[in-house]
Coordinates of C-alpha atoms and ligand atoms in Angstrom, one line a residue:
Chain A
X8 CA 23.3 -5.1 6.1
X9 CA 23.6 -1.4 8.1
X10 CA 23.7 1.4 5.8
X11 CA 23.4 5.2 6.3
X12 CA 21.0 6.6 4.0
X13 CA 17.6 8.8 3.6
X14 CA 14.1 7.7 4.8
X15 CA 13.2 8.2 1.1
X16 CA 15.5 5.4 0.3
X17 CA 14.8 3.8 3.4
X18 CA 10.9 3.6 1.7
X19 CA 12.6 2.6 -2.1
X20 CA 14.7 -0.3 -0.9
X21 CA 11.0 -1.6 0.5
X22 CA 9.4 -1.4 -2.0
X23 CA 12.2 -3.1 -3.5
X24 CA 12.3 -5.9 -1.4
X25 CA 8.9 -6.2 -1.4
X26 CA 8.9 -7.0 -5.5
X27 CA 6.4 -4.5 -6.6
X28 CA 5.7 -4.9 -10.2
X29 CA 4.5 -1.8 -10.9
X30 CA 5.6 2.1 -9.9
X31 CA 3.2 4.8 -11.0
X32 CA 4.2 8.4 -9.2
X33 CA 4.2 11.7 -9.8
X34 CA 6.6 14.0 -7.9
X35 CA 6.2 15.9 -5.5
X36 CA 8.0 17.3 -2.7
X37 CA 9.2 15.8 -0.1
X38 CA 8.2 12.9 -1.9
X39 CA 10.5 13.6 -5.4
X40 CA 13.5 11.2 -3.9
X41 CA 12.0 8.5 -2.9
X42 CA 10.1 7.8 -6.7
X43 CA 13.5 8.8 -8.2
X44 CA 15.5 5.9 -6.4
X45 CA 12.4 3.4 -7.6
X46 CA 13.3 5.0 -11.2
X47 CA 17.0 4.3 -10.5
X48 CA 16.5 0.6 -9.1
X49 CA 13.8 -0.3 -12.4
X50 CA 16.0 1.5 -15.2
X51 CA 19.4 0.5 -14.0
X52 CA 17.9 -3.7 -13.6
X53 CA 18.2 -4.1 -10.1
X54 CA 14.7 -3.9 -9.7
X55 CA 12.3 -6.3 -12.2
X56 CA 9.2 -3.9 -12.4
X57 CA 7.5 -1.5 -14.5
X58 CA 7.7 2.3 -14.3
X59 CA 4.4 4.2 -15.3
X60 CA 5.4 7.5 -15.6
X61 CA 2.1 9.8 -15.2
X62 CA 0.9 13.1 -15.7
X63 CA -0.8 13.2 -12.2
X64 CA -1.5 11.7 -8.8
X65 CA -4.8 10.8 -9.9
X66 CA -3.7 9.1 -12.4
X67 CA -1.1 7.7 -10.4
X68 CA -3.6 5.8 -8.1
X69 CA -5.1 5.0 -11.1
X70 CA -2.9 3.2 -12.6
X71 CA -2.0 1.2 -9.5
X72 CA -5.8 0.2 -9.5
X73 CA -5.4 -1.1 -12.6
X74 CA -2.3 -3.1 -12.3
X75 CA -3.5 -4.7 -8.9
X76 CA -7.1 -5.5 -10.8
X77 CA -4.6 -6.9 -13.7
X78 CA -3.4 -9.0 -10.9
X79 CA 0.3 -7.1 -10.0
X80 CA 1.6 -5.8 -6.5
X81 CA 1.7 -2.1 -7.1
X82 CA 3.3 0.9 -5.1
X83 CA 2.6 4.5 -5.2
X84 CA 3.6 7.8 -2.8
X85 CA 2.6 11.4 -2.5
X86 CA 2.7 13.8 -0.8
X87 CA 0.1 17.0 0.2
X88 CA -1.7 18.3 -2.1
X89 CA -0.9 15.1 -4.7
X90 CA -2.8 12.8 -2.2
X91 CA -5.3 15.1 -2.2
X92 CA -5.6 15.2 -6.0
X93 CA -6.1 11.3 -5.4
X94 CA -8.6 11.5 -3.2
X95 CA -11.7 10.0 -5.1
X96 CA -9.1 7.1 -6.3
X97 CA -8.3 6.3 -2.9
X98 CA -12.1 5.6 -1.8
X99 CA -12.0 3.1 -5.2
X100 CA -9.3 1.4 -4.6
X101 CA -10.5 0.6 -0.6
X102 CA -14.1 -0.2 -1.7
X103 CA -12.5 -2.1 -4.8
X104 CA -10.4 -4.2 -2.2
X105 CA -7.0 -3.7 -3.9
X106 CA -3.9 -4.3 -1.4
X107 CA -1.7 -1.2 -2.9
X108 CA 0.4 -0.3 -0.7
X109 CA 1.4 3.9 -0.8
X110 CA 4.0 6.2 1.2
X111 CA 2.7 8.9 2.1
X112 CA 5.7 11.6 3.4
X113 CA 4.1 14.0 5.5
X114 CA 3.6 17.4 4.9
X115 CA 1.4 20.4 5.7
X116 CA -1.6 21.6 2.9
X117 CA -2.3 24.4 1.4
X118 CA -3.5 27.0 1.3
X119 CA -1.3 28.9 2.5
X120 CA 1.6 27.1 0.3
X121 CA 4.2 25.3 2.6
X122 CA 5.9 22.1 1.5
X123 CA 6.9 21.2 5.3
X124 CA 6.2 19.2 7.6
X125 CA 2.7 18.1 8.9
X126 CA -0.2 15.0 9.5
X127 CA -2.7 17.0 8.1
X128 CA -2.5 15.3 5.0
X129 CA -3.1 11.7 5.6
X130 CA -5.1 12.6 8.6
X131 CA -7.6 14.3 6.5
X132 CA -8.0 10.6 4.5
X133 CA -8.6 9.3 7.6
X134 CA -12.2 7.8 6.6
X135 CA -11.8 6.4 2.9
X136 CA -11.3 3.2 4.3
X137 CA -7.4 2.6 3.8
X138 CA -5.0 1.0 6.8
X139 CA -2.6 3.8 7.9
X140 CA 0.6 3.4 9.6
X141 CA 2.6 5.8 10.6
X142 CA 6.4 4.8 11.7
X143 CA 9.0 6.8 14.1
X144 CA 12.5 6.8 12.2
X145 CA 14.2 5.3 9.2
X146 CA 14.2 1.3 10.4
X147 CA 10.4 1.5 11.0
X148 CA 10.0 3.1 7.2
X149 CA 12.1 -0.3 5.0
X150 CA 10.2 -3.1 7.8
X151 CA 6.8 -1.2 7.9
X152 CA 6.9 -0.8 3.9
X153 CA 7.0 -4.5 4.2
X154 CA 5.0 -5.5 6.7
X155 CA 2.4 -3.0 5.0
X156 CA 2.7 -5.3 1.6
X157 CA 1.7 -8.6 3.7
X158 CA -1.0 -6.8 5.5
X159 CA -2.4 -5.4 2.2
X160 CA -2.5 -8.4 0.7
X161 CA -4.0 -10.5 3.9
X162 CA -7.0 -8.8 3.8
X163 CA -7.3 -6.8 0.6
X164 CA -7.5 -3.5 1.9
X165 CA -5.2 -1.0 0.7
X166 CA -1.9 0.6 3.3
X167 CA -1.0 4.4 3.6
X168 CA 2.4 4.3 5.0
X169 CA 3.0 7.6 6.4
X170 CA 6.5 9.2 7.4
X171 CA 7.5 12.5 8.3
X172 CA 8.3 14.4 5.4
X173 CA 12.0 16.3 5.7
X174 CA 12.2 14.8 9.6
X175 CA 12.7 11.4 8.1
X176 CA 12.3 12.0 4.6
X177 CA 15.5 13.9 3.9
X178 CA 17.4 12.9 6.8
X179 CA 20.2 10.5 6.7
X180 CA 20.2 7.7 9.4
X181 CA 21.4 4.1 10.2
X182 CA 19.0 1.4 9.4
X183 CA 19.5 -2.3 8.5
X184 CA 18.5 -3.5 5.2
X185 CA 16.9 -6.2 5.1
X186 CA 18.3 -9.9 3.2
X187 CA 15.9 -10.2 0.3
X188 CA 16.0 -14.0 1.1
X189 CA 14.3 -13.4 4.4
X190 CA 12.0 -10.6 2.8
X191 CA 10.8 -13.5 0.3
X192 CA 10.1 -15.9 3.5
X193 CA 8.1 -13.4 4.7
X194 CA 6.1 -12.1 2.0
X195 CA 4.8 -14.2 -0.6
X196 CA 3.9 -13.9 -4.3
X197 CA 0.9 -11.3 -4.5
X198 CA -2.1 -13.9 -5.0
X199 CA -4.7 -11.3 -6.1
X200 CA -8.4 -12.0 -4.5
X201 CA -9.9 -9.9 -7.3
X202 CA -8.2 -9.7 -10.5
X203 CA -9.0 -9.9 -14.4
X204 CA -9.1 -13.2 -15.4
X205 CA -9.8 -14.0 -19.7
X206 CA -10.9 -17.6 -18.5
X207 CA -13.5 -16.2 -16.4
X208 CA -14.9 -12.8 -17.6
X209 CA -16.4 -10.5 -14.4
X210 CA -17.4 -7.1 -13.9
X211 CA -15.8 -5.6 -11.0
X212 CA -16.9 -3.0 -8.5
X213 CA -19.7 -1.7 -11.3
X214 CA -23.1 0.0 -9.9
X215 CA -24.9 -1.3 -7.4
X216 CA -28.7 -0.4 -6.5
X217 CA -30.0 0.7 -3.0
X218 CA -31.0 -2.9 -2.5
X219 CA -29.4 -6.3 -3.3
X220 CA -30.5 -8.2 -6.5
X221 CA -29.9 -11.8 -8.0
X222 CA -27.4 -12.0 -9.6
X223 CA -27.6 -14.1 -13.1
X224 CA -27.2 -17.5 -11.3
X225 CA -30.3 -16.3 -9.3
X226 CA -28.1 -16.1 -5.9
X227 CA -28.3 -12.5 -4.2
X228 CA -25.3 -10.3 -5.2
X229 CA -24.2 -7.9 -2.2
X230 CA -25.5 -4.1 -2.8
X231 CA -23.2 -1.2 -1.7
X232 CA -24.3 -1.5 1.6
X233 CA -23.3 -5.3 2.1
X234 CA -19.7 -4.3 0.3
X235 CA -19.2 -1.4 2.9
X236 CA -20.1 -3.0 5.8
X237 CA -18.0 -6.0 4.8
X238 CA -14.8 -3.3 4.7
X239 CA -15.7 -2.1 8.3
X240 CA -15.8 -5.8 9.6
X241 CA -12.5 -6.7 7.6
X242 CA -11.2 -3.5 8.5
X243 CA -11.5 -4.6 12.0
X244 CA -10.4 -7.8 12.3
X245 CA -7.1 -6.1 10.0
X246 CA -6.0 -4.9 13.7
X247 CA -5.5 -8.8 14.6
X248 CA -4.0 -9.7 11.2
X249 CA -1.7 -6.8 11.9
X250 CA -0.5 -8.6 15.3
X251 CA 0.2 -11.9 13.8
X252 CA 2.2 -10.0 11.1
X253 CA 4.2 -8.0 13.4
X254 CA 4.8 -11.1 15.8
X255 CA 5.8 -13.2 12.2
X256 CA 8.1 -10.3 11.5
X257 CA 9.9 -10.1 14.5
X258 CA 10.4 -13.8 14.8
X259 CA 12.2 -13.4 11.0
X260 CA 14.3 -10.2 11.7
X261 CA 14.6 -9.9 15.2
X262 CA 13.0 -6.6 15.7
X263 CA 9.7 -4.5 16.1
X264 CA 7.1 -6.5 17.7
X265 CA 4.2 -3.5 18.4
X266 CA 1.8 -3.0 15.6
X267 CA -0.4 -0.5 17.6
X268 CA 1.6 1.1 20.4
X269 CA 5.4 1.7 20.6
X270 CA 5.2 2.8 24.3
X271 CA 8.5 3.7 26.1
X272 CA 8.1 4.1 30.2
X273 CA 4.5 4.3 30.3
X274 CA 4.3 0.7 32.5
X275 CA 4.3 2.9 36.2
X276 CA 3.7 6.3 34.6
X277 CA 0.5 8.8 35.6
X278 CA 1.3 10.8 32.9
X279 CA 1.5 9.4 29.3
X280 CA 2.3 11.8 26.5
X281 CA 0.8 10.4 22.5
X282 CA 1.6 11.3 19.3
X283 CA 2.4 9.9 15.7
X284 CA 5.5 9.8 13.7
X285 CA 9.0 11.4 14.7
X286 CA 7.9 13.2 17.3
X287 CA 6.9 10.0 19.3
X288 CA 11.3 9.6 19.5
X289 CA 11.7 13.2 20.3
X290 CA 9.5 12.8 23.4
X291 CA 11.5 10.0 24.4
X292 CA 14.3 13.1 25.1
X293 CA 11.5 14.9 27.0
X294 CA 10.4 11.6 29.0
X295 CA 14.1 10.6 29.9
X296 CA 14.6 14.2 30.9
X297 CA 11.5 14.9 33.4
X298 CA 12.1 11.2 34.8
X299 CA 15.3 13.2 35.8
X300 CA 13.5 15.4 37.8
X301 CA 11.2 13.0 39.7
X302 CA 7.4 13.0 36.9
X303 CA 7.0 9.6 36.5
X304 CA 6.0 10.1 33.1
X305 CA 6.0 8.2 29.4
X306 CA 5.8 8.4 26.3
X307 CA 3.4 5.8 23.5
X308 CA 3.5 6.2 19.8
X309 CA 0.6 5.3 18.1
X310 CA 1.8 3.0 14.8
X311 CA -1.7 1.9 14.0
X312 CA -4.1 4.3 13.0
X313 CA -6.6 2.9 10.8
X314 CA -8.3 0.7 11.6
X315 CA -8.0 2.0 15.1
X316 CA -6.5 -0.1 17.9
X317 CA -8.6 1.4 20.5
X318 CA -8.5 -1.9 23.1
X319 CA -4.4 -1.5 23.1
X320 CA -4.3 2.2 23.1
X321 CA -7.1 2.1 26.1
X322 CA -5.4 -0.2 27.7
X323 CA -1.7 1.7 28.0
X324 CA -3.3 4.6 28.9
X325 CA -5.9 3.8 31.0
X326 CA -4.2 3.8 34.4
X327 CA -2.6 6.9 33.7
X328 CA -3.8 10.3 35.5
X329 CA -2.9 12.6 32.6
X330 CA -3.2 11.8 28.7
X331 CA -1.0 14.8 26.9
X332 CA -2.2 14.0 22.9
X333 CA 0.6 16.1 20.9
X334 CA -0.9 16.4 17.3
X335 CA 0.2 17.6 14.3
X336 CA -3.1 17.9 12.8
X337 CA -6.7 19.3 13.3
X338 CA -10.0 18.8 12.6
X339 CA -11.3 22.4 12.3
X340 CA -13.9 23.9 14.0
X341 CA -13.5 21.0 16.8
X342 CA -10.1 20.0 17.8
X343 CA -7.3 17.1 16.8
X344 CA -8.7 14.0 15.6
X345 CA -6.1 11.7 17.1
X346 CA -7.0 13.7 20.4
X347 CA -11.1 12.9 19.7
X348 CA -10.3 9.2 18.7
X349 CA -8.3 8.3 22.2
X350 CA -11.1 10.0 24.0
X351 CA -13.1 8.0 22.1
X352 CA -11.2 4.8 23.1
X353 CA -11.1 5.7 26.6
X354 CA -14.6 6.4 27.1
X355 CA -15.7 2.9 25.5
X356 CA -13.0 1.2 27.2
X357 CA -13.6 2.3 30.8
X358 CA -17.5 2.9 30.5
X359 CA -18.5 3.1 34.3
X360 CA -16.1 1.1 35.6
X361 CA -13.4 3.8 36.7
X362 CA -12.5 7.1 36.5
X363 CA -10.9 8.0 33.0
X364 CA -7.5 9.6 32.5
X365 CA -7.9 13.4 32.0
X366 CA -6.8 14.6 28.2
X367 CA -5.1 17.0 27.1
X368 CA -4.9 18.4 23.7
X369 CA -1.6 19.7 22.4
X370 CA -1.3 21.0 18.1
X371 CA 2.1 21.8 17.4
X372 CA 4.4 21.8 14.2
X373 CA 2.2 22.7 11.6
X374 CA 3.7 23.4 8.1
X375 CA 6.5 22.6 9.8
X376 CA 6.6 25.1 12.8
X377 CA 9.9 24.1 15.2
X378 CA 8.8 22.0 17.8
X379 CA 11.4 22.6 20.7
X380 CA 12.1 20.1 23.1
X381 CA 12.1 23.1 25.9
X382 CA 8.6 23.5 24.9
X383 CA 7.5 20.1 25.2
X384 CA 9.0 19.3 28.9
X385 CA 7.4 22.5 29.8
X386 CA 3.8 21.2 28.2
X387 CA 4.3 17.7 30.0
X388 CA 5.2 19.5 33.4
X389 CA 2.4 22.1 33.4
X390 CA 0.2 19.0 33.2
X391 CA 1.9 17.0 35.8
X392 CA 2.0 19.8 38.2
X393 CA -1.4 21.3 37.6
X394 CA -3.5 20.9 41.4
X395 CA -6.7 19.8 39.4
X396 CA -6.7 16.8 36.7
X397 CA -11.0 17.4 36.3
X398 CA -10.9 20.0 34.1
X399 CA -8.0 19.5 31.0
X400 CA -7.0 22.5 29.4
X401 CA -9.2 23.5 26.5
X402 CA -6.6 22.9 22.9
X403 CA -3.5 24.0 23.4
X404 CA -1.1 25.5 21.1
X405 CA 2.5 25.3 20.9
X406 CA 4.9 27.0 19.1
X407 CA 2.5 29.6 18.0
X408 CA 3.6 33.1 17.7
X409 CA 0.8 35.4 18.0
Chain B
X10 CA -28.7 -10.8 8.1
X11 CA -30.7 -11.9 5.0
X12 CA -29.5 -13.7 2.6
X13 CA -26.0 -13.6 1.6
X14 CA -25.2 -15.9 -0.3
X15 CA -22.6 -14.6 -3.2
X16 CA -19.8 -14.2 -1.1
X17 CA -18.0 -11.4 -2.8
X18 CA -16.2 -8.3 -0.6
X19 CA -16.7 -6.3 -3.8
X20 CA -19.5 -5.7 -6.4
X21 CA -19.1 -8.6 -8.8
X22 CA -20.9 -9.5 -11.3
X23 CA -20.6 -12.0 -14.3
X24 CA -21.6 -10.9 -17.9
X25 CA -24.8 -12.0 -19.1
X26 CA -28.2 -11.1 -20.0
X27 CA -30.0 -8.7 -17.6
X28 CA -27.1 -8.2 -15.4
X29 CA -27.5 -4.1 -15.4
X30 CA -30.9 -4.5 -14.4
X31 CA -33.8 -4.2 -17.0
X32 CA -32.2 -1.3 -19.2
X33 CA -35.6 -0.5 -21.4
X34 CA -36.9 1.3 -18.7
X35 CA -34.9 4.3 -19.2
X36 CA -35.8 3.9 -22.7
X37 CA -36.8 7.6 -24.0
X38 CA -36.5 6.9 -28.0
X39 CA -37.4 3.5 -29.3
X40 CA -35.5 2.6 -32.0
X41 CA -38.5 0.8 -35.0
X42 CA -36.6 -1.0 -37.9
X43 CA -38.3 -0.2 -41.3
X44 CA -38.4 -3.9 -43.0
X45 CA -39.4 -2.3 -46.6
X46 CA -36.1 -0.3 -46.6
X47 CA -33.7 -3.0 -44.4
X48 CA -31.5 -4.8 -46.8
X49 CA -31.6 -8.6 -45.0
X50 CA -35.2 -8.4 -44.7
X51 CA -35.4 -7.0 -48.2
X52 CA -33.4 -9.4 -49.6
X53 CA -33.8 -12.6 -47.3
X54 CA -30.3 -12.8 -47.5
X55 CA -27.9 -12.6 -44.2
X56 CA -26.2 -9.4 -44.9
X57 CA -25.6 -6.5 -43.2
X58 CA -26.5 -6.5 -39.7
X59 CA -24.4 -3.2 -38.7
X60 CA -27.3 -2.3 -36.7
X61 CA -26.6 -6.1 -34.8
X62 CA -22.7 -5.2 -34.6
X63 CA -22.6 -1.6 -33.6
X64 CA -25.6 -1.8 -30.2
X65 CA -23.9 -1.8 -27.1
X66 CA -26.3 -4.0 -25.2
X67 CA -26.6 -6.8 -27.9
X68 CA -30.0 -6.7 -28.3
X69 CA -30.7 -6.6 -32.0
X70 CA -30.9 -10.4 -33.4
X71 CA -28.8 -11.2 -36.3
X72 CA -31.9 -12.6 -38.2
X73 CA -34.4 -12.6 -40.9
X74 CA -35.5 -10.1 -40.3
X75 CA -33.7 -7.8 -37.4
X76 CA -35.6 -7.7 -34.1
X77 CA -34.7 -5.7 -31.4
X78 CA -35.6 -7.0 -27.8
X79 CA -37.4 -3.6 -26.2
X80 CA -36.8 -5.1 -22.4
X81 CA -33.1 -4.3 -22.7
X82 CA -32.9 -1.8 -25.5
X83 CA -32.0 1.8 -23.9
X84 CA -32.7 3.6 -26.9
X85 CA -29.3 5.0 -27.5
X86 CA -30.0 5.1 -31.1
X87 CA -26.5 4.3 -32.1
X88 CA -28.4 1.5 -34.4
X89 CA -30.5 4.0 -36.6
X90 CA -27.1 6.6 -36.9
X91 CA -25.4 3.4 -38.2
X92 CA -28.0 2.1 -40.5
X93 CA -26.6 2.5 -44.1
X94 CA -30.4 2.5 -45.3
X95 CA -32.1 4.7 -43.2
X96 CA -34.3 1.9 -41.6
X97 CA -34.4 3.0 -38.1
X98 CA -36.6 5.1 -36.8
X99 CA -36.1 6.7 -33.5
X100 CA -39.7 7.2 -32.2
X101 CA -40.6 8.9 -28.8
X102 CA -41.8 6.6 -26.3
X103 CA -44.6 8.9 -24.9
X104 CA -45.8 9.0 -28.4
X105 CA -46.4 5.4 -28.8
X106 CA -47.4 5.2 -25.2
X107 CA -50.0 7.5 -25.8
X108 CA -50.9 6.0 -28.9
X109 CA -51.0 2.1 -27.1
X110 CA -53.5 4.2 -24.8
Ligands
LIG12 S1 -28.2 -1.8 -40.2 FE1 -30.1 -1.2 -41.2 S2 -30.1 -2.3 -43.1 FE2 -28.5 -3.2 -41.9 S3 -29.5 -4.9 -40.9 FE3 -29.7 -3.2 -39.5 S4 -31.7 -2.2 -40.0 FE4 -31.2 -3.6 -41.7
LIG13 S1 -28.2 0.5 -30.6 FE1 -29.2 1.5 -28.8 S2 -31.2 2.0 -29.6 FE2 -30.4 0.6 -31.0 S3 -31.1 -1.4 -30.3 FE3 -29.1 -1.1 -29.4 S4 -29.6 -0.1 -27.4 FE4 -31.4 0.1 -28.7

């Protein structure tokens, strides 16, 4: 069913679908809308789960690690600063293994104070061991929330979902809604891995010592250093699990179909622009509009950021002369870490067997800074037309007025 | 790879003796039941046994008399603050090691 509605609602009706059991939020802009609608959908009956109100994001995550160890689906979303109030609940829950699933609506931190639009939020939780996906418009927000549920629960990591705050989460667009019938084909009952069990007392995720030990059947019980490692190899193989869930969901609802790359002419291009979220669409404008004037030039979204698909990014971008890396966030004192990572890929993927596409590092639209289209084509053309592709521009910064 | 043989993603563990490791090592105060004042042992009946009920760890025998097993007491002392009769005694470990000496 097509509807015209907000990406905040776009996220609720997800959620919905999905059959969380359990809501604990705390509001925060641009987050406040969508955790209002869950409110709406769990008092008013349409929606059979409970509602933990809480007195912060901390304890928002906390309560979600609870519930999922009690053995429910649970949802949460932030924002900012919340997520960062979270932060030491969101390395439990990924070395706990819980499949939560959170939105995280995009916006700048402080300080200074700004409640606009950024990635520096979710970027900076970049290495606590959670999947992150990061979607383009309002369609990609109700199937990724979805998808992200499956994934969560396939290998018992936990899923940031991560959308532009006021871009998507306040605008109103067309989106279909998906049957719940078909959701329920696709994503079944939440069979915890881990959960509390009165049968069969354990203690869960409770200290560990430098080395393993035996446990009290006398076999060897992992130390942290076993349970960690174990999360980088699942979080690994989570890039494969991701394609068959993609390729499952597009059989079901006719749509999607690229879990690490949404490129759009890149196939013949020498000059591929990258970047996350919204902005990937807007450079579609920018692509379509220097294909006008003769730059055979494209445009790939990266939907997959953690675990990194690093083969599939290397391998759209490898035959390209120019990499343009547009980035709404940055790690200080270096440059962005999207930018670092698909330099990273590159270099891996290509090692001494061809010359590497040159990259060039672009930070726009922080706190929510304009980014103009004019200013994009005129980014993408400098590269194309610049004489020497050897020496990439050292970080460049648009939009800035100083 | 050595051995790995439990099989969990997570740290998991199943309740049961000795499962946080030998806890008496950290043991600063030992706890010393005095039998002349402790009522069971007084008595020979089976009464009392707060001490048995109140310690975390489960290490103080419901029997005639009390015994407390030192590898897994911590020495919290939450069995001689609960003691209605006085009986135990926390003592300082260096004390008696030095006296053992
Ligand atoms: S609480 Fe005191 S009196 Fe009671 S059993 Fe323990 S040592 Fe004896
Ligand atoms: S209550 Fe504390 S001090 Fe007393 S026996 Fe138990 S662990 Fe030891």
């Amino acid at each position: 069913m097509y509807t015209i509605e907000s990406g905040n609602v776009a996220a609720a009706l997800g959620v919905k679908l999905a059959g969380a059991q359990v809501i604990a939020a705390y509001p925060i802009t641009p987050q406040t809308p969508l955790t209002e609608k869950l409110s709406e959908f769990i008092e008013s009956r349409e929606m059979d789960a409970q509602y933990i109100p809480v007195e912060s994001e901390h304890s928002a995550l906390a309560v979600c690690i609870a519930a999922s160890t009690a053995g429910a689906r649970a949802f949460t979303a932030t924002s900012a600063n919340g997520l960062l109030y979270m932060h030491e609940q969101i390395h439990w829950a990924a070395g706990a293994r819980l499949p939560l699933v959170m939105c995280v609506v995009n916006r700048g931190v402080g300080a200074p104070w700004t409640v606009w639009n950024d990635h520096q939020d979710s970027i900076s939780q970049r290495d606590t061991g959670w999947i992150q996906m990061y979607v383009c418009d309002h369609q990609q927000i109700v199937d990724t929330v979805i998808k992200a549920f499956r994934l969560a629960e396939a290998v018992s990591i936990p899923v940031m979902v991560c959308y532009d705050g006021y871009l998507l989460s306040h605008t109103y667009m067309p989106f279909d809604i998906p049957d719940q019938k078909s959701v329920d084909g696709f994503l079944s009952p939440y069979r915890p891995e881990y959960a509390l069990d009165p049968d069969k007392p354990a203690n869960f995720n409770t200290v560990t010592l430098p080395d393993v030990r035996a446990d009290i059947h006398g076999r060897m019980s992992h130390g942290y250093m076993e349970v960690r490692y174990l999360l980088q190899e699942d979080m690994r193989k989570a890039i494969d699990v991701a394609g068959d869930i993609e390729k499952r969901f597009k059989q079901i609802f006719g749509r999607g179909g690229e879990p690490y790359v949404e490129s759009y002419r890149c196939e013949d291009a020498e000059f591929i622009a990258v970047s996350m979220g919204s902005l990937a669409y807007q450079l579609r404008d920018v692509v379509d509009m220097l294909r006008d004037e003769g730059y055979k030039v494209g445009i790939a979204a990266i939907r997959l950021y953690r675990p990194f698909p690093d083969q599939a990014i290397a391998k759209t971008l490898e035959k390209a002369k120019g990499v343009i890396v547009f980035e709404k966030a940055l790690s200080y004192g270096y440059q962005g870490p999207l930018c670092a990572d698909i330099q990273s890929a590159l270099y891996a993927q290509s090692n001494g067997r061809k010359k590497r596409p040159s990259v060039y590092p672009y930070i726009l639209g922080l706190g929510g800074r304009e980014i103009k289209t004019g200013d994009l084509i005129n980014a993408v053309r400098r590269v194309c037309t610049e004489t020497s592709t050897d020496t990439p521009d050292t970080l460049g910064w648009i939009g800035l007025k100083i | 790879m050595g051995t790995r043989t439990c099989g969990h993603k997570i740290s998991y563990s199943e309740p049961g003796p000795g499962d946080g490791g030998r806890t008496g090592s950290w043991r600063v105060l030992r706890p010393i039941i005095n039998l002349d004042r402790c009522t069971p042992a007084k008595r020979n009946t089976k009464a009392c046994f707060i001490c048995w009920l109140c310690c975390p760890d489960g290490v103080i025998s419901r029997s005639l008399p009390p015994t407390i097993n030192y590898q897994y007491c911590k020495g919290c002392g939450i069995c001689a603050e609960e003691c209605p009769m006085n009986a135990i005694e926390m003592v300082e470990e260096v004390s008696l090691i030095k006296e053992e000496k």
